[in-house]
Structure formats: structure tokens, C-alpha cells
PDB file of C-alpha atoms in Angstrom:
ATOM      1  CA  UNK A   1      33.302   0.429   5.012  1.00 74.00           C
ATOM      2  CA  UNK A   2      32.939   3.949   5.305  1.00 77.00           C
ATOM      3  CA  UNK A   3      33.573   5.248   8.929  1.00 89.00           C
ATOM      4  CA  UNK A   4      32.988   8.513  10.940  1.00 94.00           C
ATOM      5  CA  UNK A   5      36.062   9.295  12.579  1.00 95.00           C
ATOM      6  CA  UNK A   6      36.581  11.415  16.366  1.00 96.00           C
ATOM      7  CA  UNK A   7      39.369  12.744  17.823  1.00 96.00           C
ATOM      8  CA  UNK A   8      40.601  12.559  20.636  1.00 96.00           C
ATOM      9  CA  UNK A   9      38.870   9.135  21.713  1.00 95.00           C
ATOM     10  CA  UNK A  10      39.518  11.115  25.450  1.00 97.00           C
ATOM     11  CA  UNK A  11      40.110  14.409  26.872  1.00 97.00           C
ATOM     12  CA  UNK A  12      40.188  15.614  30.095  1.00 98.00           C
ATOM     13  CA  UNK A  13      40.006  19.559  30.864  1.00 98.00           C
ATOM     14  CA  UNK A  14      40.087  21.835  33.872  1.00 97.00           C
ATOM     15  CA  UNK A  15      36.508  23.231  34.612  1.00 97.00           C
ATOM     16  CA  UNK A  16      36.355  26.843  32.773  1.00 97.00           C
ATOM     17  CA  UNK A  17      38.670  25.997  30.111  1.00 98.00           C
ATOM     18  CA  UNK A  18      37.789  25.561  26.520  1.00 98.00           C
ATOM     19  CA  UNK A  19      37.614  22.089  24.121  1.00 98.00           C
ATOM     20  CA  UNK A  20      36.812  21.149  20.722  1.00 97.00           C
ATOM     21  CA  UNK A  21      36.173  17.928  19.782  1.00 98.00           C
ATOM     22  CA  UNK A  22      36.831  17.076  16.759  1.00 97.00           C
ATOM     23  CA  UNK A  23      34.934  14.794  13.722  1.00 97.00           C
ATOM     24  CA  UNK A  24      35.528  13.403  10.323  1.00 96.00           C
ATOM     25  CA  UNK A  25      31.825  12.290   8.970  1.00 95.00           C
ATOM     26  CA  UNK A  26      31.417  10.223   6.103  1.00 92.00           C
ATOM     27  CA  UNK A  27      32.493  12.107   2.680  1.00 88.00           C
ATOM     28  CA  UNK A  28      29.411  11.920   0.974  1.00 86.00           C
ATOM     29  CA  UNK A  29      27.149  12.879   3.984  1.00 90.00           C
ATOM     30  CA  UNK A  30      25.594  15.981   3.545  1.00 89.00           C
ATOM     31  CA  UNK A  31      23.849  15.860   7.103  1.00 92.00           C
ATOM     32  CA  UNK A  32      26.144  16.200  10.836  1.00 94.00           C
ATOM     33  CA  UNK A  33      25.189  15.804  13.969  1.00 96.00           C
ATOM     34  CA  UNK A  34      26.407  15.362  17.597  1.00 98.00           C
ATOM     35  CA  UNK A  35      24.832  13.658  20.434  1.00 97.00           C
ATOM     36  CA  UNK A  36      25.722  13.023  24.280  1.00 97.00           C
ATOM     37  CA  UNK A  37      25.361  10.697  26.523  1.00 95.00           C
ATOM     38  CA  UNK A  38      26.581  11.010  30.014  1.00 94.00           C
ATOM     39  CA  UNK A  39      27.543   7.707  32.200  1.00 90.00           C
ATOM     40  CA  UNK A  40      24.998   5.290  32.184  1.00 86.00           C
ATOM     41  CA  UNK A  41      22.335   7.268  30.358  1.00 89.00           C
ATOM     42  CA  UNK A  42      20.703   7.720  27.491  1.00 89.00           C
ATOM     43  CA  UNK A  43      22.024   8.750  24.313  1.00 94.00           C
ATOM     44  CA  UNK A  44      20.641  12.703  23.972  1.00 96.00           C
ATOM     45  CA  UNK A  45      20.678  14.858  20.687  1.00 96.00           C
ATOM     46  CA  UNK A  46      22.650  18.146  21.083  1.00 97.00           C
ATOM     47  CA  UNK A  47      22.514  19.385  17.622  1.00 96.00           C
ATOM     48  CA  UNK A  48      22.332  18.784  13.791  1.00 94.00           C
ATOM     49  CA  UNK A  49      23.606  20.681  10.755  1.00 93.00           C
ATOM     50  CA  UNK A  50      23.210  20.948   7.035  1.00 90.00           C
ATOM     51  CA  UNK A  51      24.488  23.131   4.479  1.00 87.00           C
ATOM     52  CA  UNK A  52      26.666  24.900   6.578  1.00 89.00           C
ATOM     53  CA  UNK A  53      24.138  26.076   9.295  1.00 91.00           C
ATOM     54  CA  UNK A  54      22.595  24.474  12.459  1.00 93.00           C
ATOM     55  CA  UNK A  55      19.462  22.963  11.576  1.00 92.00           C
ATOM     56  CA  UNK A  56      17.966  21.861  15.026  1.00 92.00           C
ATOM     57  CA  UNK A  57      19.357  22.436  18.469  1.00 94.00           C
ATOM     58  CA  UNK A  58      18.273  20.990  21.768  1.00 94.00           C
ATOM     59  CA  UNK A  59      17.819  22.674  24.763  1.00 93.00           C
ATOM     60  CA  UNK A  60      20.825  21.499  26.505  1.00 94.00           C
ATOM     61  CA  UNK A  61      23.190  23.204  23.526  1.00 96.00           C
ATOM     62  CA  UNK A  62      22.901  26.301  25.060  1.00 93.00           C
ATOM     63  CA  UNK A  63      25.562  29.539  24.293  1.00 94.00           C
ATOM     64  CA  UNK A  64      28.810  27.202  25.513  1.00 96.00           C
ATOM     65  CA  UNK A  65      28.229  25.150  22.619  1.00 97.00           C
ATOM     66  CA  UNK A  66      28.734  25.976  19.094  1.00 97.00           C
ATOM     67  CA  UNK A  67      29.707  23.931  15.669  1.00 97.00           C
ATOM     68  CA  UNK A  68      31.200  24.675  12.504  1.00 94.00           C
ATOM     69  CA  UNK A  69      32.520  22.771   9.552  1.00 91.00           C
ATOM     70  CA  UNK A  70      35.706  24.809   8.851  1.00 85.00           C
ATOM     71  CA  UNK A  71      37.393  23.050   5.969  1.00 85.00           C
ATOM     72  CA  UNK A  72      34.773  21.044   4.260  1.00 79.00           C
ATOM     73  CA  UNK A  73      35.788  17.922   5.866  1.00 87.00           C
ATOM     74  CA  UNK A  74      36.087  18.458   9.857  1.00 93.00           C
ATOM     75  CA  UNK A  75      32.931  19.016  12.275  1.00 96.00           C
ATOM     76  CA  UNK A  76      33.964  20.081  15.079  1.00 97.00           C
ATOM     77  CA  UNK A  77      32.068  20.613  18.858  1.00 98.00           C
ATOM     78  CA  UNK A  78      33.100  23.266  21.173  1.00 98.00           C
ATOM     79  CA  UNK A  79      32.338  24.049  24.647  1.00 97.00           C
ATOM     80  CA  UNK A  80      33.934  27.962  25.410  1.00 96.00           C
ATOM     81  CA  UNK A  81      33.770  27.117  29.017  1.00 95.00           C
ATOM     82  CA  UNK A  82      33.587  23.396  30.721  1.00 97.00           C
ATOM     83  CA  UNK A  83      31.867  22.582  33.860  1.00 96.00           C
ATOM     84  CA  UNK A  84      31.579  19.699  35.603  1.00 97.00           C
ATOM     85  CA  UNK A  85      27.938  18.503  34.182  1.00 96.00           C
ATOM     86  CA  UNK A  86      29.487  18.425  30.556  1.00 97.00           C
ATOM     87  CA  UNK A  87      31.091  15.200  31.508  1.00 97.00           C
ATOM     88  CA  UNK A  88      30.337  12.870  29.070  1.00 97.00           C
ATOM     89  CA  UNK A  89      30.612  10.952  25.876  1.00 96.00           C
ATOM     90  CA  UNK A  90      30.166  12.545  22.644  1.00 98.00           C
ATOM     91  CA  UNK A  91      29.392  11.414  19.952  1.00 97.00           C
ATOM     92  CA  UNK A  92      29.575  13.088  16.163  1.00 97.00           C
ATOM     93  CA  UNK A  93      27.086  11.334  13.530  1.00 95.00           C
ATOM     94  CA  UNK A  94      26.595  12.191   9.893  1.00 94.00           C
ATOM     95  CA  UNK A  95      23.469  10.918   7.074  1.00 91.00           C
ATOM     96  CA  UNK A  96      22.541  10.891   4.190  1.00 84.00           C
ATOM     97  CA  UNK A  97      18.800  10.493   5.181  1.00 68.00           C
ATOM     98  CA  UNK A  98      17.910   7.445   3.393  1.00 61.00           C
ATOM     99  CA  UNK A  99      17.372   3.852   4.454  1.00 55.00           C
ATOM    100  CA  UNK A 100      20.945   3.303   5.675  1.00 63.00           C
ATOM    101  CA  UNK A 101      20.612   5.653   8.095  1.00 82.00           C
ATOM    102  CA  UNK A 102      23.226   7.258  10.545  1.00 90.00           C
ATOM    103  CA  UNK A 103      27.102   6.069  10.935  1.00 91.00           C
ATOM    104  CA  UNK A 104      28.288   7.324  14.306  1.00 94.00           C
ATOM    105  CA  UNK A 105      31.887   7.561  15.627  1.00 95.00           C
ATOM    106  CA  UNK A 106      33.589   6.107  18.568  1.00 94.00           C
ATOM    107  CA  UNK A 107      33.379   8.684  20.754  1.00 96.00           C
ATOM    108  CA  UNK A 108      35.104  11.496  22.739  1.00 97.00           C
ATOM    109  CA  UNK A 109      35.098  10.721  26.632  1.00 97.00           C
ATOM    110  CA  UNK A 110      35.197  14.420  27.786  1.00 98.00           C
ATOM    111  CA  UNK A 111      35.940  14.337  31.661  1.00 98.00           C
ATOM    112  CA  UNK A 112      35.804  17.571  33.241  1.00 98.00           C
ATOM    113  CA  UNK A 113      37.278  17.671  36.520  1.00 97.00           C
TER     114      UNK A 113
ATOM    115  CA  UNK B   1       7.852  16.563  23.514  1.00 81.00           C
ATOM    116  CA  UNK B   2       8.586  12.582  22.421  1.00 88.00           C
ATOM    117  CA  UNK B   3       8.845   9.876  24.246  1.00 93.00           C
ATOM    118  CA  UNK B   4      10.651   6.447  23.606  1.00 96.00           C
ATOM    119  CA  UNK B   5      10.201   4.094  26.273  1.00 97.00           C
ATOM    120  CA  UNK B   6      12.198   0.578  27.003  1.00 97.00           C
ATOM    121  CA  UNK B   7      11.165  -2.125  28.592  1.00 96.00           C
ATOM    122  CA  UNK B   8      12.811  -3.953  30.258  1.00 97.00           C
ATOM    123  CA  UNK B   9      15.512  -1.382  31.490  1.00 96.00           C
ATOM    124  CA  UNK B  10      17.763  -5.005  33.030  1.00 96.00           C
ATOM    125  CA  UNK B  11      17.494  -8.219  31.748  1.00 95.00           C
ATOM    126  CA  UNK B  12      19.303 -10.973  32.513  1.00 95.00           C
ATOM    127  CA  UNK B  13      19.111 -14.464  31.407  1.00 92.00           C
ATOM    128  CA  UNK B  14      20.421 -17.579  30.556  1.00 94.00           C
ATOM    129  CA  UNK B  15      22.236 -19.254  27.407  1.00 96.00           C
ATOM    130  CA  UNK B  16      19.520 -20.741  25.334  1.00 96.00           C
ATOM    131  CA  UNK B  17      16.652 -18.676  26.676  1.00 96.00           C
ATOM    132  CA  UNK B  18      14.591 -16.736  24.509  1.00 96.00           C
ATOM    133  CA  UNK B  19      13.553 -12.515  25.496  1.00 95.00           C
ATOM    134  CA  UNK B  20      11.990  -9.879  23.893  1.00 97.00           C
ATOM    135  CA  UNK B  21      12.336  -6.216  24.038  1.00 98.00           C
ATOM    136  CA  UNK B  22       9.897  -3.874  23.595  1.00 98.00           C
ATOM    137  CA  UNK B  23      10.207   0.119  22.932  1.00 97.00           C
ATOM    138  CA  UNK B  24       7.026   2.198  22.494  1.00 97.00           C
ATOM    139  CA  UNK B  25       6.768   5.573  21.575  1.00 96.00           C
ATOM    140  CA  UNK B  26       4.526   8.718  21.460  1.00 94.00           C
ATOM    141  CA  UNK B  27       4.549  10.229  18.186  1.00 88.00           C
ATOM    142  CA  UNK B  28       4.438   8.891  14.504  1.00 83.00           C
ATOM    143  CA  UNK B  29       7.252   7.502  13.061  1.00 81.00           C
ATOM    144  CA  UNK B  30       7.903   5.536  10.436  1.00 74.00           C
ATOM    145  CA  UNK B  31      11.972   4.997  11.071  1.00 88.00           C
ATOM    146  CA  UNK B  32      13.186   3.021  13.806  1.00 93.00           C
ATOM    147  CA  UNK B  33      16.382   1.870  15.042  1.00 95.00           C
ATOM    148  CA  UNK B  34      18.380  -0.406  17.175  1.00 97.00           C
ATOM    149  CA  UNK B  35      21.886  -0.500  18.356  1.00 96.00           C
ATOM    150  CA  UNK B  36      23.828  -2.313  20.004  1.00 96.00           C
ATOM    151  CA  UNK B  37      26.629  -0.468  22.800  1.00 94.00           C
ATOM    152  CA  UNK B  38      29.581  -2.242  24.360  1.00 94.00           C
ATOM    153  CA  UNK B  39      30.495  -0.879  27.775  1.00 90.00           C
ATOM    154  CA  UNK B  40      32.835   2.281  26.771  1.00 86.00           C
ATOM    155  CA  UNK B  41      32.136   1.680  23.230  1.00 89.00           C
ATOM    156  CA  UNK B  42      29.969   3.746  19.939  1.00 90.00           C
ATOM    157  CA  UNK B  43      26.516   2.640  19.222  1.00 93.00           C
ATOM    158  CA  UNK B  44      26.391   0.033  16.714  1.00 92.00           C
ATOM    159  CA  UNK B  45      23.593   0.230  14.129  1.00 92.00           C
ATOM    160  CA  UNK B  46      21.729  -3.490  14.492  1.00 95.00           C
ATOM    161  CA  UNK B  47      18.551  -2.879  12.162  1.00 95.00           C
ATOM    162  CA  UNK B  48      16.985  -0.077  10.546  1.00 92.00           C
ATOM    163  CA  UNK B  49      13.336  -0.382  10.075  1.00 92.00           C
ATOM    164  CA  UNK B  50      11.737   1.944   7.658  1.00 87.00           C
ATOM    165  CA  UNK B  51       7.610   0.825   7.279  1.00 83.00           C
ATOM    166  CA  UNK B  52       5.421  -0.428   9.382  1.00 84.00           C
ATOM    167  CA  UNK B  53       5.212  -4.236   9.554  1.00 86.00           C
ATOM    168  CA  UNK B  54       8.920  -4.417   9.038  1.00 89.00           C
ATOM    169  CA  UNK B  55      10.613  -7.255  10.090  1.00 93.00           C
ATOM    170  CA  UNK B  56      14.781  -7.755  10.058  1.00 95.00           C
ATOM    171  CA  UNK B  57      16.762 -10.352  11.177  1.00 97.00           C
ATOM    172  CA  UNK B  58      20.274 -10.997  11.850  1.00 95.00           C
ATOM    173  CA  UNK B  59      21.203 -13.968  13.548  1.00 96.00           C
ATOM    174  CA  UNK B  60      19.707 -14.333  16.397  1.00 96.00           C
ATOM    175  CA  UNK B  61      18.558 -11.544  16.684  1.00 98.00           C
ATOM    176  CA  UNK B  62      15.262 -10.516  15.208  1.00 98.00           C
ATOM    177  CA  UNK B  63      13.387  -6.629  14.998  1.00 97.00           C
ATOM    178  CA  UNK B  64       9.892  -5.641  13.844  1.00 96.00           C
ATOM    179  CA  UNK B  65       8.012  -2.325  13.807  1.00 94.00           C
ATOM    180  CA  UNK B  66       4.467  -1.782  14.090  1.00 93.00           C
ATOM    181  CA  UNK B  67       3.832   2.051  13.250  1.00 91.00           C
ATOM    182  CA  UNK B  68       0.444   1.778  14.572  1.00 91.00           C
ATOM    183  CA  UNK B  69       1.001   0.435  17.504  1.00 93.00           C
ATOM    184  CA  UNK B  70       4.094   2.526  18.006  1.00 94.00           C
ATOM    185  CA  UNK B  71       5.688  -0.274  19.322  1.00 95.00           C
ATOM    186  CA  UNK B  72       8.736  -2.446  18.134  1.00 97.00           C
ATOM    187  CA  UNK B  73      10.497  -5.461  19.612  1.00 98.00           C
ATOM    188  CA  UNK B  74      13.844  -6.793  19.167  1.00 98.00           C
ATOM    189  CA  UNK B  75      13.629 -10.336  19.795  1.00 98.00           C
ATOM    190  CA  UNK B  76      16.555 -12.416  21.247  1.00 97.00           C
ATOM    191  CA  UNK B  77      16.566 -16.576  20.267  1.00 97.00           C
ATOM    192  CA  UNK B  78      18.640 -18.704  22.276  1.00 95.00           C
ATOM    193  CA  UNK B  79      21.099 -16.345  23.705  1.00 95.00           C
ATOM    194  CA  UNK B  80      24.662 -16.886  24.146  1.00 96.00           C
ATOM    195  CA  UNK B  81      27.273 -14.671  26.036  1.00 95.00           C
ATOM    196  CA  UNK B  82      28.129 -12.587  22.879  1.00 96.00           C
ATOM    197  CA  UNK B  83      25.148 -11.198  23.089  1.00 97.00           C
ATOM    198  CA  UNK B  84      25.493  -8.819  26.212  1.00 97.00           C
ATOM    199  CA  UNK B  85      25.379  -5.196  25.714  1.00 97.00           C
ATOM    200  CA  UNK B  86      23.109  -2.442  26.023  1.00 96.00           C
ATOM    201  CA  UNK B  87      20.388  -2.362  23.261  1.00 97.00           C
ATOM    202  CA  UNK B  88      19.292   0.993  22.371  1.00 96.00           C
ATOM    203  CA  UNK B  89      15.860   1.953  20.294  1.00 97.00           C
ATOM    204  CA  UNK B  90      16.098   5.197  18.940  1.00 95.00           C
ATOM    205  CA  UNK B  91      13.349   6.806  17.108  1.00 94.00           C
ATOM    206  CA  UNK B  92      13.691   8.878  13.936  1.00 89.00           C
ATOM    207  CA  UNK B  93      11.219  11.990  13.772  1.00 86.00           C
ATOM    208  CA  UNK B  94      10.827  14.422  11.513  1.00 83.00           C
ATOM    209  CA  UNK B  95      10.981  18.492  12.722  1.00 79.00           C
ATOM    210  CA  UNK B  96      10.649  20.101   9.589  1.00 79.00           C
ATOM    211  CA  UNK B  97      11.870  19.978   6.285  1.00 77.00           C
ATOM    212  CA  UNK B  98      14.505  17.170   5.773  1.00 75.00           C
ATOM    213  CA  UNK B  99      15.325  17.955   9.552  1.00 81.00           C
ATOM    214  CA  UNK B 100      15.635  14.622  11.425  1.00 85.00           C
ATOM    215  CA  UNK B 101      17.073  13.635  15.213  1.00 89.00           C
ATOM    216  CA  UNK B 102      17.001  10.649  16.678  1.00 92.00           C
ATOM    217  CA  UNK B 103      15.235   9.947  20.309  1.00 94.00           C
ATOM    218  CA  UNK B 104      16.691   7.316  22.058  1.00 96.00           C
ATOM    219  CA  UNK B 105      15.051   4.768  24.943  1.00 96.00           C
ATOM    220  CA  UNK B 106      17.450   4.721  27.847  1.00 95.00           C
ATOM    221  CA  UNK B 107      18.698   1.580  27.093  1.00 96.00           C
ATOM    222  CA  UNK B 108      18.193  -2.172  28.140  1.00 96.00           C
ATOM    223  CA  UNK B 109      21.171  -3.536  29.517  1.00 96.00           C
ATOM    224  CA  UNK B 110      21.014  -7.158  28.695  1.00 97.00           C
ATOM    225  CA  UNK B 111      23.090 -10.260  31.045  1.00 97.00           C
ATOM    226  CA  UNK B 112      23.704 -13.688  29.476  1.00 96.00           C
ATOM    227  CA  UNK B 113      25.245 -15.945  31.918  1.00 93.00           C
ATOM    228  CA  UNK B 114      26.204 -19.408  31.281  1.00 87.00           C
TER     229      UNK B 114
END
């Protein structure tokens, strides 16, 4: 079965310094997305893109965030400067938007210390 | 702004026993899902449920949606152990165009002892 696939499954980064976290969605997917969810919580969207733009953003992807899908494979999340509140698991999905609905990945436990 | 509401947020219960979960939510929807999350682990898709008077099952496990109500339940028949996780509804709403995100409930983590 198809998978999405995350790398790394963990990273921990100083506070201030830059990460990217990396995804592999489905090949056939023509929708991304990534989604947090810090310890304990909910799962909260963060942004989605299609057709090599951002689509929707929430308010908590503010101008540390940004996405792009360099190579026509790899989505990739980056924060240009951590801080201790971006703590948290992140997840990359991708869809085709029809009944089968979204595959997410395992995860990226970001710890920011 | 939408809301999707668990209920309950903890349940624990006993092997055997049956429980149902219920997630409301403010808007209109017509695609609804449930997953399943081990502790540290991704969300795994249980249903997807697509029209209103939907019903799924998978085991023991059983999920319906009521788009009027705005209100489904995922429905838990004689539980056994395997069965503890966190069960996540998530709501899929439209924003414009073929722009969809999914709202989540905050989760019910569910117990099973023996």
C-alpha cells in the first residue's frame, strides 16, 4: 500500500536555528498538506498546497513557516527560526480528494529546546 | 470558525463492555473521519464517511454520520485491550474551490482494562 513517507521521524534543534522537515506524499496525489499537533493535543492544520502554491494557511503558519515542493517529489516544512512553542509533532499528508481520503505519515517529533 | 467537539474526552472501560463516541460539529459537512493514534504514533485512518446516514464497520468497531444532526458516533462492541488508543474525529470542510482541511476533535483517549 501506498505510503507517505517523513524524515527525520525526530529532530531536535537549538531555539533560533533553522529546520526542514522533510515529506514524500503519495505519487499520484496532487494535494499536500501538513498538520501539528503538540503533546497531548489536538491534531491542528498548518497549511495545504496544490499546484505548486499554498492553497490555505492557518493562522498559526505565520512568516517562520514556509513550504515548497522542490523536485516534484519532496514537500518539505521549514521553520527559519525555532522557538520553544514549535515543539511538536508534524505531520505531512497528501489527497487526492475523493472517497479514500488523506494518507498521513509517521511523523517528525520536532523538540526545540 | 468550526467547531468539532468529542465526547467523552477519557473513557475507560472494561473487556466486553460496549461505548459509544460521539463528535458533533458546527458547520455542514458531508465528509467525516476517524482515526485511530497509538501513543507516539501517525493517525490511522479507521472509516471515512462520505453521506449522511453512512454507516461503516470494521470489526468491532462501528461509525455512522448523520449530516443533519451534525453528529457521528463511533461505536465500540465488546472491547478488548487492542482497542486502546486515542480516537480522533476530524471533519472535512470545504474553503473554496477544491480547497479542503481537516478539523479535528481533541481526541478521546480510550482505557480497556481486563
Amino acid at each position: 500500500e501506498p505510503e507517505v513517507t517523513q524524515t527525520p521521524s525526530h529532530q531536535v534543534t537549538q531555539m533560533g536555528q533553522e529546520v526542514i522537515l522533510r515529506c514524500v506524499p503519495i505519487s499520484n496525489h496532487l494535494y499536500f498538506y501538513w498538520y501539528r499537533q503538540i503533546l497531548g493535543q489536538k491534531v491542528e492544520f498548518l497549511v495545504s498546497f496544490y499546484n505548486n502554491e499554498i492553497s490555505e494557511k492557518s493562522e498559526i503558519f505565520d512568516d517562520q513557516f514556509s513550504v515548497e515542493r522542490p523536485d516534484g517529489s519532496n514537500f518539505t516544512l521549514k521553520i527559519r527560526s525555532t522557538k520553544l512553542e514549535d515543539s511538536a509533532m508534524y505531520f505531512c499528508a497528501s489527497s487526492t480528494l475523493t472517497a479514500y481520503g488523506y494518507t498521513f505519515g509517521s511523523g517528525t517529533r520536532l523538540t526545540v529546546v | 470558525e468550526l467547531k468539532v467537539e468529542q465526547n467523552p474526552l477519557f473513557l475507560s472501560m472494561q473487556e466486553g463492555k460496549n461505548y459509544t463516541i460521539y463528535c458533533n460539529y458546527s458547520t455542514t459537512s458531508d465528509r467525516l473521519y476517524w482515526y485511530r493514534q497509538d501513543p507516539g504514533k501517525s493517525l490511522e485512518s479507521l472509516f471515512v464517511l462520505l453521506s449522511n446516514g453512512a454507516v461503516k464497520q470494521e470489526g468491532r468497531l462501528m461509525a455512522s454520520l448523520d449530516t443533519k444532526a451534525r453528529l457521528s458516533t463511533l461505536h465500540i462492541t465488546a472491547a478488548v485491550h487492542d482497542l486502546s488508543a486515542t480516537y480522533f474525529c476530524a471533519v472535512d470542510v470545504n474553503s473554496g474551490g477544491s480547497n479542503y482541511k481537516l478539523t479535528f476533535g481533541k481526541g478521546t483517549l480510550l482505557t480497556v482494562n481486563p
